[in-house]
Short mmCIF file of C-alpha atoms and ligand atoms in Angstrom, two decimals:
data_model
loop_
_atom_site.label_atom_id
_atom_site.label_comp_id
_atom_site.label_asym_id
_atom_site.label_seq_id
_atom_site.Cartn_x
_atom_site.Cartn_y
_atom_site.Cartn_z
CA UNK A 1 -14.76 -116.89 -168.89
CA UNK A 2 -11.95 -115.96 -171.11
CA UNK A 3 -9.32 -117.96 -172.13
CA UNK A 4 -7.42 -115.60 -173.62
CA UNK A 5 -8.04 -111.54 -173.47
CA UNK A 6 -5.78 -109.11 -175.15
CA UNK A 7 -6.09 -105.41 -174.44
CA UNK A 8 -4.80 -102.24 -176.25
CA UNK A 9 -1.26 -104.13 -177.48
CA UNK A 10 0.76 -102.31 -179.65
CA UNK A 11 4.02 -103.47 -181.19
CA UNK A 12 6.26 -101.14 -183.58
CA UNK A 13 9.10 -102.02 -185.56
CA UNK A 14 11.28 -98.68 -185.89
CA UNK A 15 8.99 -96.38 -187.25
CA UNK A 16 6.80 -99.18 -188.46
CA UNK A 17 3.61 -99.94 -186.50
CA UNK A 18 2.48 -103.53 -187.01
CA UNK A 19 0.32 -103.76 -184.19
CA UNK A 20 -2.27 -100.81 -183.35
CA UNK A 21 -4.19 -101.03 -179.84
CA UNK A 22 -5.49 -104.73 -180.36
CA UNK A 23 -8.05 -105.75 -178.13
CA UNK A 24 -9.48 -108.99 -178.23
CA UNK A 25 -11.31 -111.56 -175.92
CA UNK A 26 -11.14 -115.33 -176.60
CA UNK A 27 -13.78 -117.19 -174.84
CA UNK A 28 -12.53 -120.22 -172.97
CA UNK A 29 -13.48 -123.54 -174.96
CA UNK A 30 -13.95 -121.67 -178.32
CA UNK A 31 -12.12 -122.00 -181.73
CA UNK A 32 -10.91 -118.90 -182.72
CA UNK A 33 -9.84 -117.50 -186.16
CA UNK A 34 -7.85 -115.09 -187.01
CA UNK A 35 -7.64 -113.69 -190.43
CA UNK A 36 -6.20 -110.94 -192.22
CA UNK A 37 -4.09 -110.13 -195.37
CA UNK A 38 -0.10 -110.99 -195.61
CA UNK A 39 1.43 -108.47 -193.23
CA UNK A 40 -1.87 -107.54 -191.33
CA UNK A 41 0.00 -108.53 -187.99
CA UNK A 42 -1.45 -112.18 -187.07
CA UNK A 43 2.01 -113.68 -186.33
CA UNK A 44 3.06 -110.46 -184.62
CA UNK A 45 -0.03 -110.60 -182.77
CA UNK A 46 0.81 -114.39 -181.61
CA UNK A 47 4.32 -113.60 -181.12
CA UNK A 48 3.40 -110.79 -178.33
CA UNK A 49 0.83 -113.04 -176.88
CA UNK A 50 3.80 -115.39 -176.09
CA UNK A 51 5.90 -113.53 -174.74
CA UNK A 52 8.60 -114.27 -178.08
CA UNK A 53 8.33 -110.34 -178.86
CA UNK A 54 7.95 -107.57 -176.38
CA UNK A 55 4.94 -105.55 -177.04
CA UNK A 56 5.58 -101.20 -176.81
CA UNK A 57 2.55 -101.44 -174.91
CA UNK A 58 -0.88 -103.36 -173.67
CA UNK A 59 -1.23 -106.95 -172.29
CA UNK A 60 -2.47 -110.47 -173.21
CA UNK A 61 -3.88 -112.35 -169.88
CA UNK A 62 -4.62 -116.12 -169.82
CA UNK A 63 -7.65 -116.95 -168.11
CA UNK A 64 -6.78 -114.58 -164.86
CA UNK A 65 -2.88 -114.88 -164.84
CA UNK A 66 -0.75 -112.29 -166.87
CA UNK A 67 1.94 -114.14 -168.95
CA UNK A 68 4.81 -115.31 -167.20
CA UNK A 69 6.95 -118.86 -168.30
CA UNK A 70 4.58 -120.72 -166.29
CA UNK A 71 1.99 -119.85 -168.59
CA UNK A 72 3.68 -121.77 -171.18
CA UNK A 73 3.39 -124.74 -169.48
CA UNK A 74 -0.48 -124.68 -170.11
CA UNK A 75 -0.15 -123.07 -174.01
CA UNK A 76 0.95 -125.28 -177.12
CA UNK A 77 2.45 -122.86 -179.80
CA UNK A 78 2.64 -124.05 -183.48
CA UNK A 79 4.81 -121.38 -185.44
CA UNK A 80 4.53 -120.30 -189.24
CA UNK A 81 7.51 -122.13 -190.04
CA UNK A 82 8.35 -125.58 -188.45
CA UNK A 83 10.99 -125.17 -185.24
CA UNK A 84 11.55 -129.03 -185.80
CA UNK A 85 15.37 -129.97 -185.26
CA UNK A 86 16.11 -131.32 -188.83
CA UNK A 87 18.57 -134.16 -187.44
CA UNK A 88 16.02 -135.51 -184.65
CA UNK A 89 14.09 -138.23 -185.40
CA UNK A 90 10.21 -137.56 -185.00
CA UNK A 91 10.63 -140.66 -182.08
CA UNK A 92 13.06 -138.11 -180.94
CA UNK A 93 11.10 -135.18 -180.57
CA UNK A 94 8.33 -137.28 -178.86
CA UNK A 95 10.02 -138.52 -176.72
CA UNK A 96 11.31 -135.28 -175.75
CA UNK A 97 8.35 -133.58 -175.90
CA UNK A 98 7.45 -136.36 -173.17
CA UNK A 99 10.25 -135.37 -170.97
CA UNK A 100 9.40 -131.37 -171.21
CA UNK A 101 5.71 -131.68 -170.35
CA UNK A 102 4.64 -133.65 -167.54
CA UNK A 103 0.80 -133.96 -169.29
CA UNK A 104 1.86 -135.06 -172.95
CA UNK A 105 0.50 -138.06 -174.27
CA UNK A 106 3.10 -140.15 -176.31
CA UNK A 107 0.86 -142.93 -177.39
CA UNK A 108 -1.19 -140.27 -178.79
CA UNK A 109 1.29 -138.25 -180.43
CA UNK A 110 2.71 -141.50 -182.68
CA UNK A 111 -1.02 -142.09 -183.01
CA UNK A 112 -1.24 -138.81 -184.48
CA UNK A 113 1.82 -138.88 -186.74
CA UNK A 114 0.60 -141.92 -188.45
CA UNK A 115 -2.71 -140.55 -188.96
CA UNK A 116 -1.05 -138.26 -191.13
CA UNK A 117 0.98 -140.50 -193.14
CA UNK A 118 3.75 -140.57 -191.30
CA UNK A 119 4.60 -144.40 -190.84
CA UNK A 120 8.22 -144.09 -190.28
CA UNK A 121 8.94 -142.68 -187.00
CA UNK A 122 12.55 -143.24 -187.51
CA UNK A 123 13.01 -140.57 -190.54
CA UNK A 124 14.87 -137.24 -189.17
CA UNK A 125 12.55 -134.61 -189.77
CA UNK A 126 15.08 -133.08 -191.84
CA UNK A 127 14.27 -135.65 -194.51
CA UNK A 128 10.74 -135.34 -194.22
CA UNK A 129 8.52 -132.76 -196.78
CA UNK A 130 7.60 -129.32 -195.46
CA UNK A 131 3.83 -130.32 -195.17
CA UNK A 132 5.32 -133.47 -192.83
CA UNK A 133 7.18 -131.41 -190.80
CA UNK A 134 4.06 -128.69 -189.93
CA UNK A 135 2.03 -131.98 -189.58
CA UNK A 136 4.28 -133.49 -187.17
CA UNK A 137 4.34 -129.77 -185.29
CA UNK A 138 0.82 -129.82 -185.00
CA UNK A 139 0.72 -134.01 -183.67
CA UNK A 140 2.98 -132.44 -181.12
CA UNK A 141 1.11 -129.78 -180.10
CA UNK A 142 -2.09 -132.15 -179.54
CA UNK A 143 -0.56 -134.08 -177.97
CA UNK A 144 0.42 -131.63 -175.11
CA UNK A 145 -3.41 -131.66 -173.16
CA UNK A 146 -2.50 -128.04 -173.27
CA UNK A 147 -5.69 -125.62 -172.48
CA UNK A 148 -4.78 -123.46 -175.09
CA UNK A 149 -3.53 -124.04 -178.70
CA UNK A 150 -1.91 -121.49 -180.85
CA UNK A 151 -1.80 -122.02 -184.10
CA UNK A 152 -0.08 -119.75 -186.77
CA UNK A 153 -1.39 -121.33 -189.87
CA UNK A 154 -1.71 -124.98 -188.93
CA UNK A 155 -3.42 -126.26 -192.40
CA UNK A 156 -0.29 -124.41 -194.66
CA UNK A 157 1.23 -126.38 -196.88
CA UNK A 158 -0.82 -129.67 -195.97
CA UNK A 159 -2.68 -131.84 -198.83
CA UNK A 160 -6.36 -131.72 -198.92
CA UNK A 161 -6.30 -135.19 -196.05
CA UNK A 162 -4.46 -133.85 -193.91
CA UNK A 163 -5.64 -130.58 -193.77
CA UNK A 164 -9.09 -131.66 -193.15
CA UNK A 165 -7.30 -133.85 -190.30
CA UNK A 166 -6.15 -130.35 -188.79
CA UNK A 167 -9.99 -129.31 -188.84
CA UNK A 168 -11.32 -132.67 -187.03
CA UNK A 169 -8.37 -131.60 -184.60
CA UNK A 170 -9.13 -128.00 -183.45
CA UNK A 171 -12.64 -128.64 -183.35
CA UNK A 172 -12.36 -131.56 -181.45
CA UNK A 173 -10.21 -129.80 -179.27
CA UNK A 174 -12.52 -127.20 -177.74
CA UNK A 175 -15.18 -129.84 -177.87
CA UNK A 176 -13.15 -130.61 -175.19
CA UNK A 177 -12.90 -127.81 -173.32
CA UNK A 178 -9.83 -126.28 -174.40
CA UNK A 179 -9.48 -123.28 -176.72
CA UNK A 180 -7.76 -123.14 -179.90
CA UNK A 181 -6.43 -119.88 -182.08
CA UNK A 182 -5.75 -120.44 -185.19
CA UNK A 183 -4.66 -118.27 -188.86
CA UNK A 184 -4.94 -119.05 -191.80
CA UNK A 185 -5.26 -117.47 -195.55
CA UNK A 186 -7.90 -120.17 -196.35
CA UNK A 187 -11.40 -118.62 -195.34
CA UNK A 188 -13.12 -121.74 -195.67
CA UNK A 189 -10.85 -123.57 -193.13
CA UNK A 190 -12.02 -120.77 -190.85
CA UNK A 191 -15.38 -120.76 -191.92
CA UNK A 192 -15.42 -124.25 -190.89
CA UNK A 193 -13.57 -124.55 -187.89
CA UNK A 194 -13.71 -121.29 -185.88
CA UNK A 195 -17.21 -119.95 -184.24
CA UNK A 196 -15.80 -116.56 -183.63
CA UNK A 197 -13.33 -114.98 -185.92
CA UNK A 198 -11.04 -111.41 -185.98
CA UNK A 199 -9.95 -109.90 -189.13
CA UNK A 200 -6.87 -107.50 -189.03
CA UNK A 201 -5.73 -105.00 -191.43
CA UNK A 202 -2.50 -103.29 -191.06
CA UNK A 203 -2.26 -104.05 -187.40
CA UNK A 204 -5.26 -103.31 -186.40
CA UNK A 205 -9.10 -105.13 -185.94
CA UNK A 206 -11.17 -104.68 -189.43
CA UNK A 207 -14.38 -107.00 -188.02
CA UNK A 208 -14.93 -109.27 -185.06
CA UNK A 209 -17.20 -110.93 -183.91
CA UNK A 210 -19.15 -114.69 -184.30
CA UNK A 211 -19.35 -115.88 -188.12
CA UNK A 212 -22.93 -116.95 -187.39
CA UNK A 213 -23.72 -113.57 -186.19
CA UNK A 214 -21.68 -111.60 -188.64
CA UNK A 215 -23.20 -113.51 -191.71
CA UNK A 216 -27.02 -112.82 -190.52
CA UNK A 217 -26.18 -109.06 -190.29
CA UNK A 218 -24.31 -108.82 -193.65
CA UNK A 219 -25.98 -109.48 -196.59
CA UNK A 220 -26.01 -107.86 -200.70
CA UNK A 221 -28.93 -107.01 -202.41
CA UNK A 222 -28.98 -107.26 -206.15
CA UNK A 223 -30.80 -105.85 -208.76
CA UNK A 224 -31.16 -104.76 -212.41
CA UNK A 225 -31.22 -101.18 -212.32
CA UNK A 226 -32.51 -98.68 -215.19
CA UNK A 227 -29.18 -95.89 -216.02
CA UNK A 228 -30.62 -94.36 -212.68
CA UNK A 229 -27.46 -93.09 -210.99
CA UNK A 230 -29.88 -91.35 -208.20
CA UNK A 231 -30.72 -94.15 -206.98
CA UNK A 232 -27.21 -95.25 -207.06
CA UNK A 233 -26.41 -92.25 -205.28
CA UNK A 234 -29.21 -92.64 -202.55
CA UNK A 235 -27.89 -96.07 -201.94
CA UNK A 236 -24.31 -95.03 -201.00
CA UNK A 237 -25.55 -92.27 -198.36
CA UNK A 238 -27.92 -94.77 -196.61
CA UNK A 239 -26.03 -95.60 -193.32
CA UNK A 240 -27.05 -99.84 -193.91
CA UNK A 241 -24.83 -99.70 -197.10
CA UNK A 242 -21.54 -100.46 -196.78
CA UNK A 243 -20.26 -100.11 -200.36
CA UNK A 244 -22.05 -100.40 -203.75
CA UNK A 245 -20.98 -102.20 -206.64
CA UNK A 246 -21.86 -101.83 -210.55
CA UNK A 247 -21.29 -104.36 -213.15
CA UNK A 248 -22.88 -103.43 -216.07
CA UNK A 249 -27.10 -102.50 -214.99
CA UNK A 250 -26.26 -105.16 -212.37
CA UNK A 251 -26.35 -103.18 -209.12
CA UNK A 252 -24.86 -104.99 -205.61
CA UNK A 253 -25.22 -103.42 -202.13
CA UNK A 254 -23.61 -104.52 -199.41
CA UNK A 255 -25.64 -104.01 -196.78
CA UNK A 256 -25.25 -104.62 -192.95
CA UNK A 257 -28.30 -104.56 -190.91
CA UNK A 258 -32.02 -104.36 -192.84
CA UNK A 259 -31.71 -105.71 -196.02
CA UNK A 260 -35.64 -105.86 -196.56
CA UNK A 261 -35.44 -102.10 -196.40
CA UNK A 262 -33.08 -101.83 -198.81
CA UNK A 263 -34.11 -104.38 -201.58
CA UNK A 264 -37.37 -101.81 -200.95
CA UNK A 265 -35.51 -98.80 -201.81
CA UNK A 266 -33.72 -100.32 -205.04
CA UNK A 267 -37.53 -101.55 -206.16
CA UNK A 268 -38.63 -98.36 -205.52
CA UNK A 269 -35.49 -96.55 -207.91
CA UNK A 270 -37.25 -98.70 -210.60
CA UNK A 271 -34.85 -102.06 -210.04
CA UNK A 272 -35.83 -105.14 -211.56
CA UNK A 273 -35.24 -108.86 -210.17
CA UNK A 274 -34.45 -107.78 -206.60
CA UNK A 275 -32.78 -110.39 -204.52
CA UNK A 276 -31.19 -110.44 -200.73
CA UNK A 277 -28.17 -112.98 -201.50
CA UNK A 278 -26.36 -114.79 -198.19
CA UNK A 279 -22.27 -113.74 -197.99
CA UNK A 280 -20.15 -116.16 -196.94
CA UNK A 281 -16.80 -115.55 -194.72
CA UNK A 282 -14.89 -114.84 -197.71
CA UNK A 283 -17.21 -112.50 -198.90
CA UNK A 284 -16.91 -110.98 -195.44
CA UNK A 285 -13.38 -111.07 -195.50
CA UNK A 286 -13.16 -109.58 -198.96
CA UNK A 287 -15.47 -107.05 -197.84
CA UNK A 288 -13.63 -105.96 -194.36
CA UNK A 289 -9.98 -105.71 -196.20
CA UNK A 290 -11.10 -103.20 -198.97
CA UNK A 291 -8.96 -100.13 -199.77
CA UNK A 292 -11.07 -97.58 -197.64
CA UNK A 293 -11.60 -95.57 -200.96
CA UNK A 294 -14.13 -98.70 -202.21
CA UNK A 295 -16.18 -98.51 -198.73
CA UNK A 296 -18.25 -95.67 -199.80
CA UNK A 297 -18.26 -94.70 -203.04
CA UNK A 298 -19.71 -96.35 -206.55
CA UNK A 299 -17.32 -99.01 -207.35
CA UNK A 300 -17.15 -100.28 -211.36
CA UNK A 301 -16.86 -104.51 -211.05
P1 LIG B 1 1.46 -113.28 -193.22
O1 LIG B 1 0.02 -113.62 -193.50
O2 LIG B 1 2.18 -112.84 -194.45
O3 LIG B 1 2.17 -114.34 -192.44
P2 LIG B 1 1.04 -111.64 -190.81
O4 LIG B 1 -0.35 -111.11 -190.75
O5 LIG B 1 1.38 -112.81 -189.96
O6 LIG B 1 1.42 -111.93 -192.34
P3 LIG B 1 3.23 -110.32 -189.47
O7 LIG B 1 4.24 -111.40 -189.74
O8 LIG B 1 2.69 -110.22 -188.10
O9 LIG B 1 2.02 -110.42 -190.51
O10 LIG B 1 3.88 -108.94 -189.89
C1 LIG B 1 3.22 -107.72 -189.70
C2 LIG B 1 4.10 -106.61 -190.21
O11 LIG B 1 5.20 -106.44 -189.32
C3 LIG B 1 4.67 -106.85 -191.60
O12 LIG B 1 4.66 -105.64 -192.33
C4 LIG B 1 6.10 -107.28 -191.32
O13 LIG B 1 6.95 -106.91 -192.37
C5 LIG B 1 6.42 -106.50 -190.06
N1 LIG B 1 7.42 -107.22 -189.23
C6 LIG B 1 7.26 -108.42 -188.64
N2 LIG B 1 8.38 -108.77 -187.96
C7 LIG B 1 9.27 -107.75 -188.15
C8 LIG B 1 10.60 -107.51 -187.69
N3 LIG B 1 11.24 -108.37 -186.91
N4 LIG B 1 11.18 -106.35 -188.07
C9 LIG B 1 10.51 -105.45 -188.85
N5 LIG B 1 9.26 -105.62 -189.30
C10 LIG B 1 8.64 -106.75 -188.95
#
C-alpha cells in the first residue's frame, strides 16, 4: 500500500518549468528521501503535494483519497523556513497546536522541546535561534500522530545533537507505522534515515529507487592502466558503464550492473591492481546530478 503516490505532476513558473511529469510512489510505513541539487524542485514538489501550489497538471493521492483539506488533518508539514509566530511563546504554539488537532500529544511535544535543549517554554520563538525554531517545528510536527510527515529539510541548520535527534525521530516514526518524507542536502542524513530515496534534477527524477538496492547495482572499478586509450574507449561504449574517469594512469568506471565483467575487460586492456570499490549515496548522488556531457565520455579528474 502506498502512502503517498504522485503521478505525472508538472508545475511551471511563467515560462519556467520546475516540475517535469514527476511520478513517484511512497510506500506506506517507509522513510523516504528526497534529494536533489538547490533548485532541482524538492520544495516545489512538497508544495504541490499539499495543496500550497497548484500543479499545471498530474496528481498526488494519499493512501486512496485525492487531496482535499481533510487530508491535512492526517499530514504534518514542516516547511524550509520556520512558519513559527515570532511573538508566541513555544507553550503557546502547543497549546494551540492542541486545540487544532484533536490527536496531538502535548505531554509529548514539551517532552520533545526539551529534548532538544529547549528548557524554557516561556521564550517567544522570536527570541529563540533559527536551529530552535526548525527544532521546535519539527517537536510539533511529532507530536501530531499524523500518518504522514513532510519534511522539507528537517536536520537544516541543527547542531550535530540535535540533528541526530531528527534521525532517531523519522526512523522511529515509520517504525511505527507512519511514513515520513524528508529533504535534505546532507546525503548521509539520508543515507541513514531513508530506505528508499528519489533524486531530482531540474524538475525532474535523476534515480529512484531503494539505497540498498541502488548501492548493490552501482559500483566503480579501478585500475592502473598502461597509455591505452582503446581500452579507454571500449570502456565508454560498453552499455554497464556509466561514465569513465582518468586521473593520471588511474582509470575509474562507474559501472551499474556486472562489475566482475568489467574489472575483466580492464585486466584484459593490460590494467594493473584491479579493484570493484562499494559507492556510497553520495557517490550515487554525485553520480546521478552530473552535467549530461560527463555521463559518457572520458572525463580528466
Ligand atoms: P533548494 O535545495 O535550494 O531548497 P529545491 O530543490 O527545493 O531547492 P525549489 O524551491 O522547488 O527547489 O525550486 C525549484 C525551481 O523553481 C527553482 O529554480 C526556483 O527558482 C523556482 N521557483 C520556485 N518557486 C518559484 C516561484 N514562486 N516563482 C518562480 N520560480 C519559482
Amino acid at each position: 500500500m502506498n502512502a503517498i503516490t504522485i503521478d505525472h505532476l508538472r508545475k511551471t513558473y511563467g515560462a519556467f518549468v520546475a516540475l517535469d511529469d514527476l511520478t513517484l510512489s511512497i510506500p506506506q510505513g517507509s522513510v523516504f528521501g528526497l534529494l536533489g541539487p538547490n533548485g532541482a524542485g524538492k520544495t516545489t514538489t512538497f508544495k504541490c503535494m499539499l495543496g500550497l501550489v497548484r500543479p499545471d497538471g498530474g496528481t498526488t493521492r494519499f493512501s486512496d483519497q485525492t487531496f482535499s483539506p481533510a487530508v491535512l488533518d492526517r499530514i504534518a508539514y514542516v516547511p524550509e523556513r520556520s512558519v513559527l509566530y515570532e511573538g508566541m511563546s513555544v507553550a503557546e504554539h502547543i497549546e494551540m497546536q492542541r486545540r487544532a488537532y484533536s490527536k496531538f500529544d502535548a505531554d509529548r511535544a514539551r517532552e520533545l522541546v526539551k529534548g532538544f535543549g529547549i528548557p524554557d517554554l516561556r521564550r517567544k520563538t522570536g527570541k529563540l535561534s533559527k536551529g530552535m525554531r526548525t527544532a521546535v517545528a519539527v517537536a510539533l510536527a511529532f507530536s501530531r500522530s499524523a500518518e504522514v510527515l513532510v519534511l522539507d529539510e528537517p536536520t537544516s541548520g541543527l547542531d550535530p545533537v540535535n540533528q541526530r535527534t531528527v534521525l532517531n525521530l523519522i526512523v522511529n516514526e515509520a517504525a511505527s507505522g507512519n511514513t515520513v518524507v524528508f529533504s535534505s542536502h546532507q546525503v548521509g542524513h539520508v543515507e541513514r534515515a531513508a530506505e528508499r530515496i528519489a533524486i531530482m534534477k531540474d524538475g525532474r527524477l535523476a534515480l529512484e529507487g531503494m539505497v540498498d538496492d541502488l548501492k548493490a547495482d552501482r559500483k566503480i572499478v579501478e585500475g592502473i592502466m598502461p597509455d591505452d586509450s582503446a581500452t579507454v574507449a571500449a570502456l565508454n561504449g560498453n552499455p554497464h558503464v556509466r561514465r569513465v574517469e582518468r586521473n593520471g594512469r588511474i582509470l575509474r568506471a562507474f559501472v551499474s550492473g556486472d562489475a566482475a565483467a568489467i574489472a575483466e575487460a580492464m585486466s584484459a586492456g593490460g590494467a594493473a591492481g584491479v579493484r570493484v570499490v562499494d559507492l556510497d549515496l553520495e557517490d550515487i548522488f554525485f553520480d546521478a546530478v552530473a552535467p549530461a556531457s560527463s555521463t559518457a565520455d572520458l572525463v580528466e579528474a
